[in-house]
Amino acid sequence: MSNNPIPKQNVPISWLFKMAWRDSRKNRSRLFLFISSIILGIAALVAVYSFKDNLQNDIDRQAKELTGADLIVESRKAVSKQTQQMLKTMGDDRAAESTFASMVYFVKGGGSRLVQMKALEGNYPFYGSIETTPASAAKSFFSGRDALVDKTLMLQFNAKTGDSINVGDLSFKIAGVLDKAPGQTGISSSVAPIVYIPLKYLDKTGLVKTGSRINYKYYYKFNSSNELTSIIKQLQPKLEKESLDLDTVAERKEQTGRSFGDLNRFLALTGFIALLLGCVGVGSAIHVYIQEKLSAIATLRCMGLKAWDAFLIYLIQVSFIGIIAAIIGSVLGTLIQFLLPIVLKDFLPVEITMQVSWSAIGQGLLLGLVISVLFALPSLLSVRRISPLNAIRATFENSTSKKRDLLKGFVYLLMMAFIVGFTYLQMKTWLQTIAFTAGILIAFLLLMAFSGILMFLVKKLLPASLSYLWRQGFANLYRPNNQTLMLTMSIGLSTAFICTLYFVQGILINRVTLSSGASQPNMVLFDIQNTQKIAVTDLAKSYKLPLMNQVPVITMRIEEINGKKAGADSTNKRAFRNEIRATYQDTLTAAEKIIDGKWIAQVNSPKDVVYISLDQNFARSIKVKLNDKIVFNVQGMLLPTVVGSLREVNWSRMQTNFRVVFPSGVLEQAPQFHVLMTRVPNSETSASFQGAVVRKFPNISVIDLGLVLKLLDELLGKISFVIQFMAGFSMITGWIVLISAVLTSKNQRIKESILLRTMGASRKQILAINAIEYFFLGLFAAAAGLILALSGSWALAKFSFDASFIPPLLPTFLLFSSVILLVVITGVLSSRSILNKPPLQILRNEGN
Amino acid sequence: MESILNIRNVSKIYQSAGRELTVLNNINFSIDTGSTVAITGPSGSGKTTLLGLCAGLDRASSGSVELSGVVLDKLTEDERAAVRNQYVGFIFQNFQLLPTLTALENVMVPLELRGAKNIKSHALELLDKVGLADRGHHYPVQLSGGEQQRVSLARAFSNRPALLFADEPTGNLDAETSEKIIKLLFDLNKDAGTTLVIVTHDPDLAARTNRVIKMKGGLIIADENPNYV
């Protein structure tokens, strides 16, 4: 017999495409459903990227309007006369502003509130405008003793243009409603509402006193950018020496871009989680799809199709559907981007002009293609190993080769690299990247472990005495090709995400609510001068308010640390730069605990060494140890001290706490103001007491914790709306994955349902089996998610917020039940189609 | 006469639950070109495993398989696929038509895999031979069992194989349809001059071949010409 050569066989690539097209017939809608899991993830990312591009463009375009000037010189203390002289001659146009916190009193309504007071002179802003109603008020308020009042304040106190407000000792007429100040956001206006008054009246208000915390700003316009550059170069060392800050349009642009970079990173990562969730769905659905194709692939292999060619047919299919999903996702994302400015409107300092971002769409398309192929690859690669023997023996043991597939291992590595790489592109730091990836990985592993344990337990503990319907329903959870793992992951992750958001919001609100508990102060009065101390105390007593905490505050700076002055120690600039507010006391408060050294309560003689106590974190930040020598500059007087002790301070307690505490007997005569804390029983007393304080002591500021709580609630509400909007992508993706999983498993259940119906099972009984299965699937998945959320929230509460965490029972239960209900309804509705057809019709269609 | 298939000392051993299971034990035979052979035996006798090895669908644990002058033992899976495409045709018990392809497309696939051109007329001709000329655009699900097996016959002959393997070709059909299919199979085989190897339980079908190889427990227990039985 002759020895024939091995025949050469090269399938044309066009045939592979043709075969991929043919093979996808009758499966296209299913394939599309699998891949649709990634549509929302892509859409979320394209929306975020487009928004990022548009925001960056708008920041670039409106950068000058953010600052309103070419150059801003800023100081937290009054500048020296010499510097002032220099500041008055710079630039082609200039303006000055003093910003400080102060109470305003609305004369007509009698209400008062702490506001951000801006005393302005000059043509500021040089770019953009102060937006007011009427528009002319922005300029006209300079001419008289007029004020511009933030619109939220006007609404709160039901004030009208023409009404009067008291600021310190002076009364101002409201010339207009302040709609928007340069660079101001909706959030900042509700947290710290602004009132503009002309600078020339500031002194007469009597609010500028010792220890007043005033921020001085000098705005400049330069007609030539070269001049600006040379001035900055020339001024920088000089101004830094006086602790003055320089802010330019470019810096503000960068800074705004950076802070929105954080927001975009967060939004992108939320979208990425939705995408990952979709990928798990795609991976799992394609796995089942390929399993169903086993016989067709084996037949083709019998007829001579090469392993890699078989792989290519399905790779082409997945790639095409992936591209379609990416296109739909990108279109959807481009549409969704128009919603983002509405969702984020309170956080944006610039007006957003939405445009189609082709680079965002490009990224979305690429991402959709890469991710659908990458996550389908492990299943696709197994196509290579399907033995042709499956065509002649359906239950052939080696349906796919059992040998370890190195390529598959490589693909898993690629997937990890993709997740890490993508995260790094968003985060830009390895630490955050690793933390995020590890967090996601741990969540996935925990959910996997959870579903594994549940399947094991159900299998082991399922009592034989249960009725058939229950046993069958339970058995569906662990039998081959079950959906337990995938659904636990997708539903669990979405549940965990939503619940954690809800819990964290609750923790933050609780923390503030708790600090306003019955025994805690809920009102803080500060800037009380020495001469006002007794009168304020008396006023509080006349309102029957308890004096819960009354401490002196002295403003100072560090002059020397261990003999080194600011200029000599370039490594510790921070220590010398900031103003310090210290106190003196003879006993430690309940919030303080000495952890090192010894607390010295009293200095008896001026010759004695002054041993001070530092907050341990502050000591670490200014690189100071026990027994180090610090010289403080207390309003011009140098005061040498030694670090005598380090304290652990519980900053979360509602009381005044200090980084630097002096013993009594040292600072009693130093310029100082006082802080008083009290508790008002209700909002009426609060309003009336605040009004009395403002009328009698206009310089004193009052913080009403009730208002802070309300603001925080409002702020968190706005933030959580943004988060929930993004989490919605994950939730809907989870739901699509659920539908996809149910429909995937439907084909595997047809035979069984028909068998049961042939044997006499009623439609109702089969529905009951399905309902039981989906009920427990939903229950397990939601429980897994809830456990993750509870542990995560508990950890956040304990380690990040230093608060206790008690989950709200009713909302948690409602959330939990809704998830289960959604799973059961989706599951039962999707499998109902099998029951509505006669068994014979389904039998004939089976396998198609 | 020249042999188209030579099986020499072939054994197949599976590892099952840590134990060795010998499914085929030192099998030897040759098949002459153009002959018709039936492999029969009870369930579990190893006949389907033997068919898999003969057709190059699987690799023997030991021994040698030579098909159409090509020794399959050391070939890679893809090389064996090329051999199958060139020399082998298949008819399966459960028809194994590709459900997403029409009858015509199913018949065309083996030739398309070869990269052959202008194959539609040849495929239509074959469909005509099996009496399904007007059903070419129908999907398998729209055809009866007998019709599906006829498409399967047309597909098996489409690449003009030197050797045709039929695995229980009438196993899923009623007696009347089975008879028609068998007749068609032998007629087509005669026309094409193909060597036919049939795995079957059916003694009547086996009796129509030139030679019957009987198997039991992984061994050949008889190798005879039914016309002399």
CSV table of N, CA and C in Angstrom, one decimal, chain A residues 1-12 15 18-19 22-27 293 295-297 299-308 384 387-394 396-398 844-848, chain B residues 2-4 6 14-16 48-49 51-52 57-58 66 68-71 75 77-79 81-87 90 92 94 96 98-102 105 108-110 112-115 139 141-143 155 167:
chain,number,residue,atom,x,y,z
A,1,MET,N,0.8,-1.2,0.0
A,1,MET,CA,0.0,0.0,0.0
A,1,MET,C,0.9,1.3,0.0
A,2,SER,N,0.4,2.2,-0.8
A,2,SER,CA,1.3,3.5,-0.9
A,2,SER,C,1.1,4.3,0.3
A,3,ASN,N,2.1,5.1,0.6
A,3,ASN,CA,2.0,6.0,1.7
A,3,ASN,C,1.6,7.4,1.2
A,4,ASN,N,0.4,7.8,1.4
A,4,ASN,CA,-0.1,9.1,0.9
A,4,ASN,C,0.4,10.2,1.7
A,5,PRO,N,0.6,11.4,1.1
A,5,PRO,CA,1.0,12.5,2.0
A,5,PRO,C,-0.3,13.0,2.8
A,6,ILE,N,0.0,13.7,3.9
A,6,ILE,CA,-1.1,14.3,4.6
A,6,ILE,C,-1.7,15.4,3.8
A,7,PRO,N,-3.0,15.4,3.6
A,7,PRO,CA,-3.6,16.5,2.7
A,7,PRO,C,-3.5,17.8,3.4
A,8,LYS,N,-3.3,18.8,2.5
A,8,LYS,CA,-3.2,20.2,3.0
A,8,LYS,C,-4.7,20.7,3.0
A,9,GLN,N,-5.0,21.5,4.0
A,9,GLN,CA,-6.4,22.0,4.0
A,9,GLN,C,-6.3,23.4,4.6
A,10,ASN,N,-6.7,24.4,3.8
A,10,ASN,CA,-6.7,25.8,4.3
A,10,ASN,C,-8.1,26.4,4.0
A,11,VAL,N,-8.8,26.5,5.1
A,11,VAL,CA,-10.2,27.1,5.0
A,11,VAL,C,-10.1,28.6,4.7
A,12,PRO,N,-10.7,29.1,3.6
A,12,PRO,CA,-10.6,30.5,3.4
A,12,PRO,C,-11.3,31.3,4.5
A,15,TRP,N,-14.9,32.0,4.4
A,15,TRP,CA,-15.9,31.0,4.8
A,15,TRP,C,-16.1,31.0,6.3
A,18,LYS,N,-18.6,33.5,6.8
A,18,LYS,CA,-19.9,33.1,6.3
A,18,LYS,C,-20.5,32.1,7.3
A,19,MET,N,-19.6,31.2,7.8
A,19,MET,CA,-20.1,30.2,8.8
A,19,MET,C,-20.5,30.8,10.1
A,22,ARG,N,-23.9,32.2,9.4
A,22,ARG,CA,-24.9,31.1,9.4
A,22,ARG,C,-25.2,30.5,10.7
A,23,ASP,N,-24.1,30.3,11.5
A,23,ASP,CA,-24.3,29.7,12.8
A,23,ASP,C,-25.0,30.6,13.8
A,24,SER,N,-25.0,31.9,13.5
A,24,SER,CA,-25.6,32.8,14.5
A,24,SER,C,-27.1,32.9,14.2
A,25,ARG,N,-27.6,32.3,13.1
A,25,ARG,CA,-29.0,32.4,12.8
A,25,ARG,C,-29.8,31.8,13.9
A,26,LYS,N,-30.9,32.3,14.2
A,26,LYS,CA,-31.8,31.9,15.3
A,26,LYS,C,-31.2,32.1,16.7
A,27,ASN,N,-29.9,32.5,16.7
A,27,ASN,CA,-29.3,32.8,18.0
A,27,ASN,C,-29.0,34.3,18.2
A,293,LYS,N,-23.5,24.5,21.7
A,293,LYS,CA,-23.0,24.4,20.4
A,293,LYS,C,-22.0,23.2,20.2
A,295,SER,N,-22.4,20.0,20.0
A,295,SER,CA,-22.7,19.0,19.0
A,295,SER,C,-22.4,19.5,17.6
A,296,ALA,N,-22.8,20.7,17.4
A,296,ALA,CA,-22.5,21.3,16.0
A,296,ALA,C,-21.0,21.4,15.8
A,297,ILE,N,-20.3,21.8,16.8
A,297,ILE,CA,-18.9,22.0,16.6
A,297,ILE,C,-18.2,20.6,16.4
A,299,THR,N,-19.6,18.0,15.1
A,299,THR,CA,-19.9,17.6,13.7
A,299,THR,C,-19.0,18.2,12.7
A,300,LEU,N,-18.8,19.5,12.8
A,300,LEU,CA,-17.9,20.2,11.9
A,300,LEU,C,-16.5,19.7,12.0
A,301,ARG,N,-16.1,19.4,13.2
A,301,ARG,CA,-14.8,18.8,13.4
A,301,ARG,C,-14.7,17.4,12.7
A,302,CYS,N,-15.7,16.6,12.8
A,302,CYS,CA,-15.7,15.3,12.1
A,302,CYS,C,-15.5,15.5,10.6
A,303,MET,N,-16.1,16.6,10.1
A,303,MET,CA,-16.1,16.9,8.6
A,303,MET,C,-14.7,17.5,8.3
A,304,GLY,N,-13.9,17.8,9.2
A,304,GLY,CA,-12.5,18.2,8.9
A,304,GLY,C,-12.2,19.7,9.3
A,305,LEU,N,-13.1,20.3,10.1
A,305,LEU,CA,-12.8,21.7,10.5
A,305,LEU,C,-11.7,21.7,11.5
A,306,LYS,N,-10.7,22.5,11.3
A,306,LYS,CA,-9.6,22.6,12.3
A,306,LYS,C,-10.0,23.3,13.6
A,307,ALA,N,-9.3,22.9,14.7
A,307,ALA,CA,-9.6,23.4,16.0
A,307,ALA,C,-9.6,24.9,16.0
A,308,TRP,N,-8.6,25.6,15.5
A,308,TRP,CA,-8.5,27.0,15.5
A,308,TRP,C,-9.5,27.7,14.7
A,384,ARG,N,-11.7,25.0,20.9
A,384,ARG,CA,-10.5,24.3,20.3
A,384,ARG,C,-10.4,22.9,20.7
A,387,SER,N,-13.9,17.6,21.2
A,387,SER,CA,-13.5,16.5,20.5
A,387,SER,C,-14.6,16.1,19.4
A,388,PRO,N,-14.2,15.7,18.2
A,388,PRO,CA,-15.1,15.3,17.2
A,388,PRO,C,-15.9,14.1,17.7
A,389,LEU,N,-15.4,13.4,18.7
A,389,LEU,CA,-16.1,12.2,19.2
A,389,LEU,C,-17.5,12.5,19.7
A,390,ASN,N,-17.7,13.8,20.1
A,390,ASN,CA,-19.0,14.2,20.7
A,390,ASN,C,-20.1,14.0,19.7
A,391,ALA,N,-19.7,13.9,18.4
A,391,ALA,CA,-20.8,13.8,17.4
A,391,ALA,C,-21.3,12.3,17.3
A,392,ILE,N,-20.5,11.4,17.7
A,392,ILE,CA,-21.0,10.0,17.7
A,392,ILE,C,-21.3,9.5,19.0
A,393,ARG,N,-20.9,10.2,20.1
A,393,ARG,CA,-21.3,9.7,21.4
A,393,ARG,C,-21.6,11.0,22.3
A,394,ALA,N,-22.9,11.1,22.5
A,394,ALA,CA,-23.4,12.4,23.2
A,394,ALA,C,-22.8,12.5,24.6
A,396,PHE,N,-20.0,11.4,25.6
A,396,PHE,CA,-18.6,11.1,25.6
A,396,PHE,C,-17.8,11.7,26.7
A,397,GLU,N,-17.0,10.9,27.4
A,397,GLU,CA,-16.4,11.4,28.7
A,397,GLU,C,-15.5,12.7,28.4
A,398,ASN,N,-14.8,12.6,27.3
A,398,ASN,CA,-13.9,13.8,27.1
A,398,ASN,C,-14.5,14.8,26.2
A,844,ARG,N,-39.8,19.8,19.1
A,844,ARG,CA,-39.4,19.9,17.7
A,844,ARG,C,-38.4,21.1,17.5
A,845,ASN,N,-38.6,22.1,18.3
A,845,ASN,CA,-37.7,23.3,18.2
A,845,ASN,C,-36.5,23.2,19.0
A,846,GLU,N,-36.5,22.2,19.9
A,846,GLU,CA,-35.3,22.0,20.8
A,846,GLU,C,-34.0,21.9,20.0
A,847,GLY,N,-33.0,22.5,20.5
A,847,GLY,CA,-31.7,22.4,19.8
A,847,GLY,C,-31.5,23.4,18.8
A,848,ASN,N,-32.5,24.3,18.6
A,848,ASN,CA,-32.3,25.4,17.6
A,848,ASN,C,-32.2,26.7,18.3
B,2,GLU,N,-6.4,-3.9,-2.8
B,2,GLU,CA,-5.7,-2.9,-1.9
B,2,GLU,C,-6.5,-2.6,-0.7
B,3,SER,N,-5.9,-2.4,0.5
B,3,SER,CA,-6.6,-2.1,1.7
B,3,SER,C,-6.7,-0.5,1.8
B,4,ILE,N,-7.9,-0.1,2.2
B,4,ILE,CA,-8.0,1.4,2.5
B,4,ILE,C,-7.9,1.7,4.0
B,6,ASN,N,-6.2,0.0,7.6
B,6,ASN,CA,-5.4,-1.1,8.3
B,6,ASN,C,-5.4,-0.8,9.7
B,14,TYR,N,-9.2,3.5,28.8
B,14,TYR,CA,-9.6,4.8,29.5
B,14,TYR,C,-9.3,4.7,30.9
B,15,GLN,N,-9.0,5.9,31.5
B,15,GLN,CA,-8.8,6.0,32.9
B,15,GLN,C,-10.2,6.4,33.5
B,16,SER,N,-10.7,5.5,34.3
B,16,SER,CA,-12.0,5.9,34.9
B,16,SER,C,-12.0,5.7,36.4
B,48,THR,N,-18.4,1.5,18.8
B,48,THR,CA,-18.4,2.9,18.4
B,48,THR,C,-17.0,3.5,18.7
B,49,THR,N,-16.3,3.0,19.7
B,49,THR,CA,-14.9,3.4,20.0
B,49,THR,C,-14.0,3.0,18.8
B,51,LEU,N,-15.0,2.6,15.7
B,51,LEU,CA,-15.3,3.5,14.6
B,51,LEU,C,-14.6,4.9,14.8
B,52,GLY,N,-14.6,5.4,16.0
B,52,GLY,CA,-13.9,6.7,16.3
B,52,GLY,C,-12.4,6.6,15.9
B,57,LEU,N,-11.1,10.0,14.6
B,57,LEU,CA,-11.7,11.0,15.5
B,57,LEU,C,-11.0,10.9,16.9
B,58,ASP,N,-10.3,9.9,17.1
B,58,ASP,CA,-9.6,9.7,18.4
B,58,ASP,C,-8.3,9.0,18.2
B,66,GLU,N,-4.1,3.0,9.8
B,66,GLU,CA,-3.6,3.6,8.6
B,66,GLU,C,-4.9,3.8,7.7
B,68,SER,N,-6.3,5.2,4.1
B,68,SER,CA,-6.0,5.7,2.7
B,68,SER,C,-4.5,6.0,2.6
B,69,GLY,N,-3.7,5.1,3.2
B,69,GLY,CA,-2.3,5.3,3.0
B,69,GLY,C,-1.7,6.3,4.0
B,70,VAL,N,-2.4,6.9,4.8
B,70,VAL,CA,-1.9,7.9,5.8
B,70,VAL,C,-1.9,7.2,7.2
B,71,VAL,N,-0.8,7.2,7.8
B,71,VAL,CA,-0.7,6.6,9.2
B,71,VAL,C,-1.2,7.7,10.2
B,75,LEU,N,-0.3,11.8,14.0
B,75,LEU,CA,-0.8,13.1,13.4
B,75,LEU,C,-1.4,14.0,14.5
B,77,GLU,N,-4.3,16.7,15.8
B,77,GLU,CA,-5.7,16.7,15.7
B,77,GLU,C,-6.1,17.4,14.3
B,78,ASP,N,-5.4,18.5,14.1
B,78,ASP,CA,-5.7,19.3,12.8
B,78,ASP,C,-5.3,18.5,11.6
B,79,GLU,N,-4.2,17.8,11.7
B,79,GLU,CA,-3.8,16.9,10.5
B,79,GLU,C,-4.8,15.8,10.3
B,81,ALA,N,-7.9,16.1,11.1
B,81,ALA,CA,-9.1,16.8,10.5
B,81,ALA,C,-9.0,16.9,9.0
B,82,ALA,N,-7.8,17.2,8.5
B,82,ALA,CA,-7.6,17.4,7.1
B,82,ALA,C,-7.7,16.0,6.4
B,83,VAL,N,-7.3,14.9,7.1
B,83,VAL,CA,-7.4,13.6,6.5
B,83,VAL,C,-8.9,13.3,6.4
B,84,ARG,N,-9.6,13.6,7.5
B,84,ARG,CA,-11.1,13.3,7.5
B,84,ARG,C,-11.8,14.0,6.3
B,85,ASN,N,-11.4,15.3,6.2
B,85,ASN,CA,-12.1,16.1,5.2
B,85,ASN,C,-11.8,15.6,3.8
B,86,GLN,N,-10.6,15.0,3.6
B,86,GLN,CA,-10.2,14.6,2.3
B,86,GLN,C,-10.7,13.2,1.9
B,87,TYR,N,-10.7,12.3,2.9
B,87,TYR,CA,-11.0,10.9,2.6
B,87,TYR,C,-12.2,10.3,3.3
B,90,PHE,N,-19.2,10.8,6.9
B,90,PHE,CA,-19.9,10.3,8.1
B,90,PHE,C,-21.4,10.3,8.0
B,92,PHE,N,-24.5,9.8,10.9
B,92,PHE,CA,-24.6,9.6,12.3
B,92,PHE,C,-26.0,9.1,12.6
B,94,ASN,N,-28.0,10.1,15.0
B,94,ASN,CA,-28.9,11.2,15.3
B,94,ASN,C,-28.7,12.3,14.2
B,96,GLN,N,-27.1,14.6,13.1
B,96,GLN,CA,-26.1,15.6,13.3
B,96,GLN,C,-26.0,16.7,12.2
B,98,LEU,N,-26.4,20.4,11.0
B,98,LEU,CA,-26.1,21.7,11.7
B,98,LEU,C,-27.5,22.5,11.7
B,99,PRO,N,-28.0,22.7,12.9
B,99,PRO,CA,-29.4,23.2,13.0
B,99,PRO,C,-29.6,24.6,12.4
B,100,THR,N,-28.5,25.4,12.3
B,100,THR,CA,-28.7,26.8,11.8
B,100,THR,C,-28.4,26.9,10.3
B,101,LEU,N,-28.1,25.7,9.7
B,101,LEU,CA,-27.8,25.7,8.2
B,101,LEU,C,-29.0,25.1,7.5
B,102,THR,N,-29.3,25.5,6.3
B,102,THR,CA,-30.3,24.9,5.5
B,102,THR,C,-29.8,23.5,5.0
B,105,GLU,N,-27.1,24.0,2.5
B,105,GLU,CA,-25.8,24.5,3.2
B,105,GLU,C,-25.2,23.3,3.9
B,108,MET,N,-23.3,21.3,1.5
B,108,MET,CA,-22.1,22.0,1.0
B,108,MET,C,-20.9,22.1,1.9
B,109,VAL,N,-21.2,22.0,3.2
B,109,VAL,CA,-20.1,22.3,4.2
B,109,VAL,C,-18.8,21.5,4.0
B,110,PRO,N,-18.9,20.1,3.8
B,110,PRO,CA,-17.6,19.4,3.6
B,110,PRO,C,-16.7,20.0,2.4
B,112,GLU,N,-17.0,23.1,1.2
B,112,GLU,CA,-16.6,24.4,1.5
B,112,GLU,C,-15.3,24.4,2.4
B,113,LEU,N,-15.3,23.4,3.3
B,113,LEU,CA,-14.1,23.3,4.1
B,113,LEU,C,-12.8,23.0,3.3
B,114,ARG,N,-13.0,22.4,2.2
B,114,ARG,CA,-11.9,22.1,1.3
B,114,ARG,C,-11.5,23.4,0.5
B,115,GLY,N,-12.4,24.4,0.6
B,115,GLY,CA,-12.1,25.6,-0.2
B,115,GLY,C,-12.5,25.4,-1.7
B,139,TYR,N,-34.7,24.3,6.9
B,139,TYR,CA,-33.8,24.0,8.0
B,139,TYR,C,-34.1,22.7,8.6
B,141,VAL,N,-35.0,21.5,11.3
B,141,VAL,CA,-36.1,21.4,12.2
B,141,VAL,C,-37.4,21.3,11.3
B,142,GLN,N,-37.3,21.8,10.1
B,142,GLN,CA,-38.5,21.7,9.2
B,142,GLN,C,-38.6,20.4,8.5
B,143,LEU,N,-37.7,19.5,8.7
B,143,LEU,CA,-37.7,18.2,8.0
B,143,LEU,C,-38.0,17.1,9.0
B,155,ARG,N,-24.9,14.8,2.4
B,155,ARG,CA,-23.7,15.5,2.9
B,155,ARG,C,-22.5,14.5,3.0
B,167,ASP,N,-22.8,5.3,11.5
B,167,ASP,CA,-22.9,4.9,12.9
B,167,ASP,C,-24.4,4.7,13.2
